[in-house]
Coordinates of C-alpha atoms in Angstrom, one line a residue:
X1 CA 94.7 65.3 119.8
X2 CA 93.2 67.0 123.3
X3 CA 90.0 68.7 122.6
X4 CA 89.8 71.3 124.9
X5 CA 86.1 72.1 126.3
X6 CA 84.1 74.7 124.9
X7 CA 84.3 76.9 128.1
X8 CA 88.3 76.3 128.1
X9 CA 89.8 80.2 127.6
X10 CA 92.5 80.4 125.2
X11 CA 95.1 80.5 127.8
X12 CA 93.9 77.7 128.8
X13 CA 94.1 75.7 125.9
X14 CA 97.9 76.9 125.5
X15 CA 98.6 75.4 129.4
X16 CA 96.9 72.0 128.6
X17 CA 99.4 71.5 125.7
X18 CA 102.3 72.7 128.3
X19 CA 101.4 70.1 130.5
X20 CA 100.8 67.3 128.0
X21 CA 103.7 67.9 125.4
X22 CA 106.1 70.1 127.6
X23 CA 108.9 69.8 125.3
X24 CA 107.4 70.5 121.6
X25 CA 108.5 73.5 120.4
X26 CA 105.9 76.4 120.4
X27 CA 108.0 79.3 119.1
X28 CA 110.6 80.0 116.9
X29 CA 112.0 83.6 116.7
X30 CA 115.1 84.8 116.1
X31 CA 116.9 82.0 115.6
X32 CA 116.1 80.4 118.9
X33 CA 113.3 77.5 119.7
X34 CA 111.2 77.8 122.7
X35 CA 109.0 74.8 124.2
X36 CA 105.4 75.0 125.4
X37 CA 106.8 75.0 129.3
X38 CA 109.6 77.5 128.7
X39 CA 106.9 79.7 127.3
X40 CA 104.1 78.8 130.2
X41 CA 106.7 79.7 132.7
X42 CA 107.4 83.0 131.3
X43 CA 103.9 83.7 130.9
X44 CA 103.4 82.5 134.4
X45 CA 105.9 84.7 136.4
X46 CA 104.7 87.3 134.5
X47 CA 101.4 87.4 135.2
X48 CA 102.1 87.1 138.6
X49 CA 104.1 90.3 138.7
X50 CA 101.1 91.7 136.6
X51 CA 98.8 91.1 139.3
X52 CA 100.6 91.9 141.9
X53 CA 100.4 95.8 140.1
X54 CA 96.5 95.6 140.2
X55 CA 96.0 93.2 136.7
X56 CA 92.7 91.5 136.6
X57 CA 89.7 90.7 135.4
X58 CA 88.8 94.0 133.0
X59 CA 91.9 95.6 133.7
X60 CA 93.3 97.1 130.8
X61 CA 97.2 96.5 130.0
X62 CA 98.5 97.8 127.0
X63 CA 101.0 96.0 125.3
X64 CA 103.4 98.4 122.6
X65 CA 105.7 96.0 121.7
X66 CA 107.6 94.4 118.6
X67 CA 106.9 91.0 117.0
X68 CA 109.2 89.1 119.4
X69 CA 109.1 86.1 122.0
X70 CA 108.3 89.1 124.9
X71 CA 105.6 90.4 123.1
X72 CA 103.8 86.6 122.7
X73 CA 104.4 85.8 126.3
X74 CA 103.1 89.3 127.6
X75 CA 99.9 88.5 125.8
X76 CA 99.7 84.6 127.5
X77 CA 100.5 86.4 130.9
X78 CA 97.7 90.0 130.6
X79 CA 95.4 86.4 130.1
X80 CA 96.3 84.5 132.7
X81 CA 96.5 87.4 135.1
X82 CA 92.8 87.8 134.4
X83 CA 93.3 91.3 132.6
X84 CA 92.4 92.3 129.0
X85 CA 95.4 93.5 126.5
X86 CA 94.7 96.2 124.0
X87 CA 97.5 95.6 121.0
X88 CA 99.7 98.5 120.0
X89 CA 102.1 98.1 117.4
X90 CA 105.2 100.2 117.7
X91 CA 105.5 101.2 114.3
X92 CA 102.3 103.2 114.3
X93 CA 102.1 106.7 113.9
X94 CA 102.8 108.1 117.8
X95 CA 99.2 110.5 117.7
X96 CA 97.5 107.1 117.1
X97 CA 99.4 105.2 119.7
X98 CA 98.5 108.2 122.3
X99 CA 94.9 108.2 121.3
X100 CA 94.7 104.4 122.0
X101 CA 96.2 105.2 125.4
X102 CA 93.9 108.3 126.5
X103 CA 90.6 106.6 125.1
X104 CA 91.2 102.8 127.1
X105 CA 92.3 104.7 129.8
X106 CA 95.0 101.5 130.5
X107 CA 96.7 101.8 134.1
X108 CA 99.3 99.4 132.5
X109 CA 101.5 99.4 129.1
X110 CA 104.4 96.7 128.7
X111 CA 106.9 97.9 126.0
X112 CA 111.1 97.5 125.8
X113 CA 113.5 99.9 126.2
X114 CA 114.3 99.8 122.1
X115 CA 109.7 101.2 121.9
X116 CA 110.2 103.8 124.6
X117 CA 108.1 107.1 123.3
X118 CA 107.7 110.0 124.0
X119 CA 103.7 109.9 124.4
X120 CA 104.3 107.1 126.8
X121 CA 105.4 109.5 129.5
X122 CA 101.6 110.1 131.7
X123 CA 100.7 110.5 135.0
X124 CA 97.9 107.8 134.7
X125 CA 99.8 104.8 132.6
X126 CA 102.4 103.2 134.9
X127 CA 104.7 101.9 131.9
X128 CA 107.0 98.9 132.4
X129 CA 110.0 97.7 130.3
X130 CA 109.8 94.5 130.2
X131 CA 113.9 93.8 129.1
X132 CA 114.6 95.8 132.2
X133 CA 112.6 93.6 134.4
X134 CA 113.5 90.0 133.4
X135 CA 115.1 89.5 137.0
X136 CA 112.6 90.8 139.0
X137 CA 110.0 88.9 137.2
X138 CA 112.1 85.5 137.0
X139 CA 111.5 85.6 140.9
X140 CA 107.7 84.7 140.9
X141 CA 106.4 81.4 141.0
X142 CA 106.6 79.4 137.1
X143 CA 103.7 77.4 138.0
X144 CA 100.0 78.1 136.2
X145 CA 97.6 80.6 138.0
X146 CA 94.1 79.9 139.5
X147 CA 92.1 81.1 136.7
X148 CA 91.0 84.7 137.4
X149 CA 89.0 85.1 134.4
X150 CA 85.6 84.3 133.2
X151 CA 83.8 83.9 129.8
X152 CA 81.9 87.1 129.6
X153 CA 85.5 89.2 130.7
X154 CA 87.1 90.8 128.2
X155 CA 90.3 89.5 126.4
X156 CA 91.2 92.0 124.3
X157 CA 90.4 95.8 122.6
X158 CA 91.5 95.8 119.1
X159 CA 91.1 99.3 117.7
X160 CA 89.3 100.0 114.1
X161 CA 89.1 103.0 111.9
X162 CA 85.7 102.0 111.1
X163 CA 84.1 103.7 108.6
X164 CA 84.6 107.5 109.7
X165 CA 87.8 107.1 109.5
X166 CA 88.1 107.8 113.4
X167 CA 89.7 104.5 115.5
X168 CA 87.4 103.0 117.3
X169 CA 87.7 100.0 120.6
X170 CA 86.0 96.7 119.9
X171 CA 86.0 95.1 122.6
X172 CA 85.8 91.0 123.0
X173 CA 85.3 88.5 125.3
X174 CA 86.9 84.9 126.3
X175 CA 84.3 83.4 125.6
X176 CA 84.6 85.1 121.8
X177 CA 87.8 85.0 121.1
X178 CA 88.0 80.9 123.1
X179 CA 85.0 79.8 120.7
X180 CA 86.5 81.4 117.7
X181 CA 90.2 79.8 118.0
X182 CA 88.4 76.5 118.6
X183 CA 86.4 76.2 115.2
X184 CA 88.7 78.1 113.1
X185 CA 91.1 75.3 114.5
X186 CA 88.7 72.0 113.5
X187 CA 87.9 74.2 110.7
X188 CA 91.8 74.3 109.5
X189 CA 92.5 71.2 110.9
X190 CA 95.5 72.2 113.0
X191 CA 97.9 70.0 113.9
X192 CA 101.1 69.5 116.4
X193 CA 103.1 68.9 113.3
X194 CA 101.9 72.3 111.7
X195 CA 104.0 75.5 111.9
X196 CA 102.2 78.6 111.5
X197 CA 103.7 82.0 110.1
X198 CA 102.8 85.0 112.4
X199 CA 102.7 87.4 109.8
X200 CA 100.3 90.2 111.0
X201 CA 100.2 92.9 112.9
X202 CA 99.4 93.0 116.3
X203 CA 96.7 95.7 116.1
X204 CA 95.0 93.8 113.6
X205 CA 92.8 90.8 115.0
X206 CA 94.2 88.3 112.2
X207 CA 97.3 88.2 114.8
X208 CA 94.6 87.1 117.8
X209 CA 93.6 84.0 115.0
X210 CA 97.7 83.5 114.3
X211 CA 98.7 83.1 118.2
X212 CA 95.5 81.6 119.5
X213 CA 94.6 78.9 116.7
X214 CA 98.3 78.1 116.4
X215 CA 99.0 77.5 120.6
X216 CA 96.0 76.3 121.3
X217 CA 96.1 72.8 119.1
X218 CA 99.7 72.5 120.3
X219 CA 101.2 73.6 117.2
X220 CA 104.4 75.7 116.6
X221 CA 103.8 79.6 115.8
X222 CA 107.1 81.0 113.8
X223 CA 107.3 84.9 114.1
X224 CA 108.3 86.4 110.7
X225 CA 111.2 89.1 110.3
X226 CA 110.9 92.5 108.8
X227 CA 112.9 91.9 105.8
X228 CA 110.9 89.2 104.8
X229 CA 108.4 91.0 103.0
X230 CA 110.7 92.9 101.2
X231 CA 111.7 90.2 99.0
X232 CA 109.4 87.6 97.7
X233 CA 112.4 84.9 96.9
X234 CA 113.3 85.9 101.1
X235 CA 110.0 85.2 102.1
X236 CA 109.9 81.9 100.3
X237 CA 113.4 80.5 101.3
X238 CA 112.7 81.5 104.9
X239 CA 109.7 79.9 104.7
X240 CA 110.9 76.9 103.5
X241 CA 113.4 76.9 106.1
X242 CA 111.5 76.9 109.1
X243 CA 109.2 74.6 107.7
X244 CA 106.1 76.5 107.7
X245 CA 102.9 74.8 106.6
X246 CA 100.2 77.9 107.3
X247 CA 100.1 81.2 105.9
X248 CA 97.8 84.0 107.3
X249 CA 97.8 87.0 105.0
X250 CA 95.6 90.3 104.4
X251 CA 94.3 89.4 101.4
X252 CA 96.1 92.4 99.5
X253 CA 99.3 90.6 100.4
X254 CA 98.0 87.5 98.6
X255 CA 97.3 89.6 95.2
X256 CA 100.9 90.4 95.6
X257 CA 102.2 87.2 96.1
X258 CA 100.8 85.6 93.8
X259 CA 100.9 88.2 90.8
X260 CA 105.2 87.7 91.8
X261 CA 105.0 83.9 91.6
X262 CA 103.5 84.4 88.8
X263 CA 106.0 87.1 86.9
X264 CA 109.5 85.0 88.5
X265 CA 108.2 81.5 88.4
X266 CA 109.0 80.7 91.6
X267 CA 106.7 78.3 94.0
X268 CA 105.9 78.5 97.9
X269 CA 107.5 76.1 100.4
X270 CA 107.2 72.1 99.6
X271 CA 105.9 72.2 103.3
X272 CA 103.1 74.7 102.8
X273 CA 99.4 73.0 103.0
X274 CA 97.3 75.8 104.1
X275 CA 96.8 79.8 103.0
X276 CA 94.2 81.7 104.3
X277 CA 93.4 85.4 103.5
X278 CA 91.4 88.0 104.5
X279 CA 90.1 91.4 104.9
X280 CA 88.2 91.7 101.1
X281 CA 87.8 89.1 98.4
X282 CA 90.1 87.7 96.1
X283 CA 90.6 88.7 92.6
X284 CA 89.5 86.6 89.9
X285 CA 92.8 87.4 88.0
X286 CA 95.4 86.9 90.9
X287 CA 93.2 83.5 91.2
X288 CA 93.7 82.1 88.3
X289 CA 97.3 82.9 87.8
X290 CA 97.7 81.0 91.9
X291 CA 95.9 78.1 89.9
X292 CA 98.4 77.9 87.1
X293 CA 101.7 78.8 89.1
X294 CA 100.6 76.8 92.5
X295 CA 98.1 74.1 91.1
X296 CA 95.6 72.5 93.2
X297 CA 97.8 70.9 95.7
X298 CA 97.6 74.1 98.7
X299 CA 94.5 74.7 100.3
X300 CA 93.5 78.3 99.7
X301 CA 90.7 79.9 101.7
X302 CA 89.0 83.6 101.7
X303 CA 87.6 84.8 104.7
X304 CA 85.8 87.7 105.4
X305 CA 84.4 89.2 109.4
X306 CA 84.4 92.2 110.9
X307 CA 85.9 92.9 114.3
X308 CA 83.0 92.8 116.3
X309 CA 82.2 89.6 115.3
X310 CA 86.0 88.0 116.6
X311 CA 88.1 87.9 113.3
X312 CA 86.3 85.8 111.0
X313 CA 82.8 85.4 110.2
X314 CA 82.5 83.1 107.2
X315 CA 85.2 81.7 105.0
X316 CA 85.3 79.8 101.4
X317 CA 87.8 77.6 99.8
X318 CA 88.3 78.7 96.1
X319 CA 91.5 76.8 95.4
X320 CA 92.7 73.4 96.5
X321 CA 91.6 70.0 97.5
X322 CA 88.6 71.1 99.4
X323 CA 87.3 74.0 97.0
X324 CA 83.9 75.0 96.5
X325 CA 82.8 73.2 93.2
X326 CA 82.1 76.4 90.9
X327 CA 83.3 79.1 93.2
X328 CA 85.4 80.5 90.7
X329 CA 83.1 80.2 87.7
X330 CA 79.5 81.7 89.6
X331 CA 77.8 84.9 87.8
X332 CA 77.3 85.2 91.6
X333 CA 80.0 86.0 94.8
X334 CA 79.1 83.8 97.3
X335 CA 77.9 86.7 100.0
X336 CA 76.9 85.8 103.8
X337 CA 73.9 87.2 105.6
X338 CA 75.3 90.4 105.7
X339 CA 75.3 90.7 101.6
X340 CA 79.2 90.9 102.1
X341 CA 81.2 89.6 98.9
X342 CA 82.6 86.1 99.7
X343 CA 83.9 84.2 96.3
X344 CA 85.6 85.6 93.0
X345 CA 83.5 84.5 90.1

């Protein structure tokens, strides 16, 4: 497998895969495939008609758009352009959207013609729609970019409630965000056979872990649909279908999912190896009924990290081949320095 340097950004860990395994498939959505060079060109004449509006290093560009092949290639090309992208998902409240706006003070936001708002329309916040601009941007050059960025540049602001309740920008850096996708990959031991399930939002930093970890060890990312999660026999069958072998979940999703596999009896996909959660620990009662439905056979890990500190701080395997011997059993939760709970007992 390439090993990327430590000093590689994430963008550039996608284009070393582009250039050594053009034709793998790096995206499935919507019943379409797209290879690691179709999406490297995309990203490329995009970010060239990025910069060419003033994107670059710790230039803000907002990006308001649904989970889609646009909105994973506008994220590859704010990189590449040098700038910074600040994550807005669409279905959020519209006072929350225009907060985001006013506070980063972005001179950019990329959305489609279907996210068009109302509290999009400023003076200061040239918007672009990206569905209308396909043609103009399919003039610019597909090849990759001098690199504009540097390690201590920001990649992205993802905003927080935090604990008043009031959202707040964290911001992070390449070289964050570059060292971050590189462990958590060795630590997952991601593969170009593996498919990974983007299931997050985009305003949460799990996505960041999803796209980055995934298209940076030359792997396949699959973008879920909305109905999905209103059916646990859906979610499973599509799943299965698109051969997905990583799930990334808030851990709240996973006490879901696995009470309903418990209560109908049914089982994830044969190709599933992986599922990680995170956000809060796992409880003890949703773990043992995983263990009875699932068995042992699925790696299952719990992590835990606040934004600040790029997604994931510390993480624990309590189910599967490589679980903690115990984990489940301790008096004790497993905490990290912080005194955070890790493990359910």
């Amino acid at each position: 497998m390439l090993q990327p340097c430590v000093s590689t950004l994430v963008h550039q860990q996608f284009e070393l895969w582009a250039e050594q395994t053009p034709d793998a498939i790096a995206l499935v959505a919507q019943g379409r495939e797209y290879t690691y060079q179709q999406l490297n060109v995309r990203a490329n004449q995009l970010a060239r008609f990025l910069q060419q509006r003033g994107v670059g290093p710790e230039v803000l560009v907002g990006v308001c758009l649904p989970r889609s092949p646009e909105l994973i290639i506008a994220l590859l090309a704010i990189l590449k352009a040098g700038g910074a992208y600040v994550p807005m998902d669409p279905g959020y409240p519209a006072e929350r959207l225009e907060m985001m706006r006013t506070d980063a003070q972005m001179p950019l936001l990329l959305t489609n013609r279907a996210s068009q708002a109302e509290w999009m329309q400023s003076t200061d916040t040239q918007v672009i729609c990206l569905d209308a601009r396909w043609e103009d941007i399919g003039q610019a050059s597909a090849t990759d970019l001098p690199c504009q960025a540097q390690s201590h540049h920001l990649a992205y602001i993802i905003y927080t409630s935090g604990s008043t309740g009031k959202p707040k920008g964290v911001m992070i850096e390449h070289r964050s965000i570059s060292a971050y996708a590189q462990i958590a990959g060795a630590a997952y031991n991601l593969q170009p056979s593996d498919r990974v399930l983007q299931f997050c939002s985009i305003s949460f930093d799990t996505a960041a872990e999803e796209i980055f970890c995934c298209l940076g060890r030359g792997s396949t990312l699959v973008l879920r649909t909305e109905d999905m999660i209103g059916s646990v026999q859906t979610f499973l069958e599509r799943s299965q279908a698109w051969g997905v072998t990583i799930w990334v979940f808030p851990t709240a999703f996973w006490h879901f999912l696995a009470t309903e596999l418990a209560r109908t009896g049914l089982t994830p996909p044969a190709s599933l190896r992986l599922v990680t959660m995170g956000g809060e620990k796992a409880i003890p009662a949703q773990l043992a009924q995983w263990r009875q439905q699932v068995g042992d056979h699925i790696r299952l890990v719990n992590t835990y990290g606040p934004t600040e500190a790029t997604i994931v701080a510390t993480m624990c395997d309590i189910a599967g081949p490589e679980a903690v011997a115990g984990a489940e059993t301790s008096p004790y939760w497993q905490r990290d320095s912080s005194g955070t709970d890790l493990c359910a007992r």
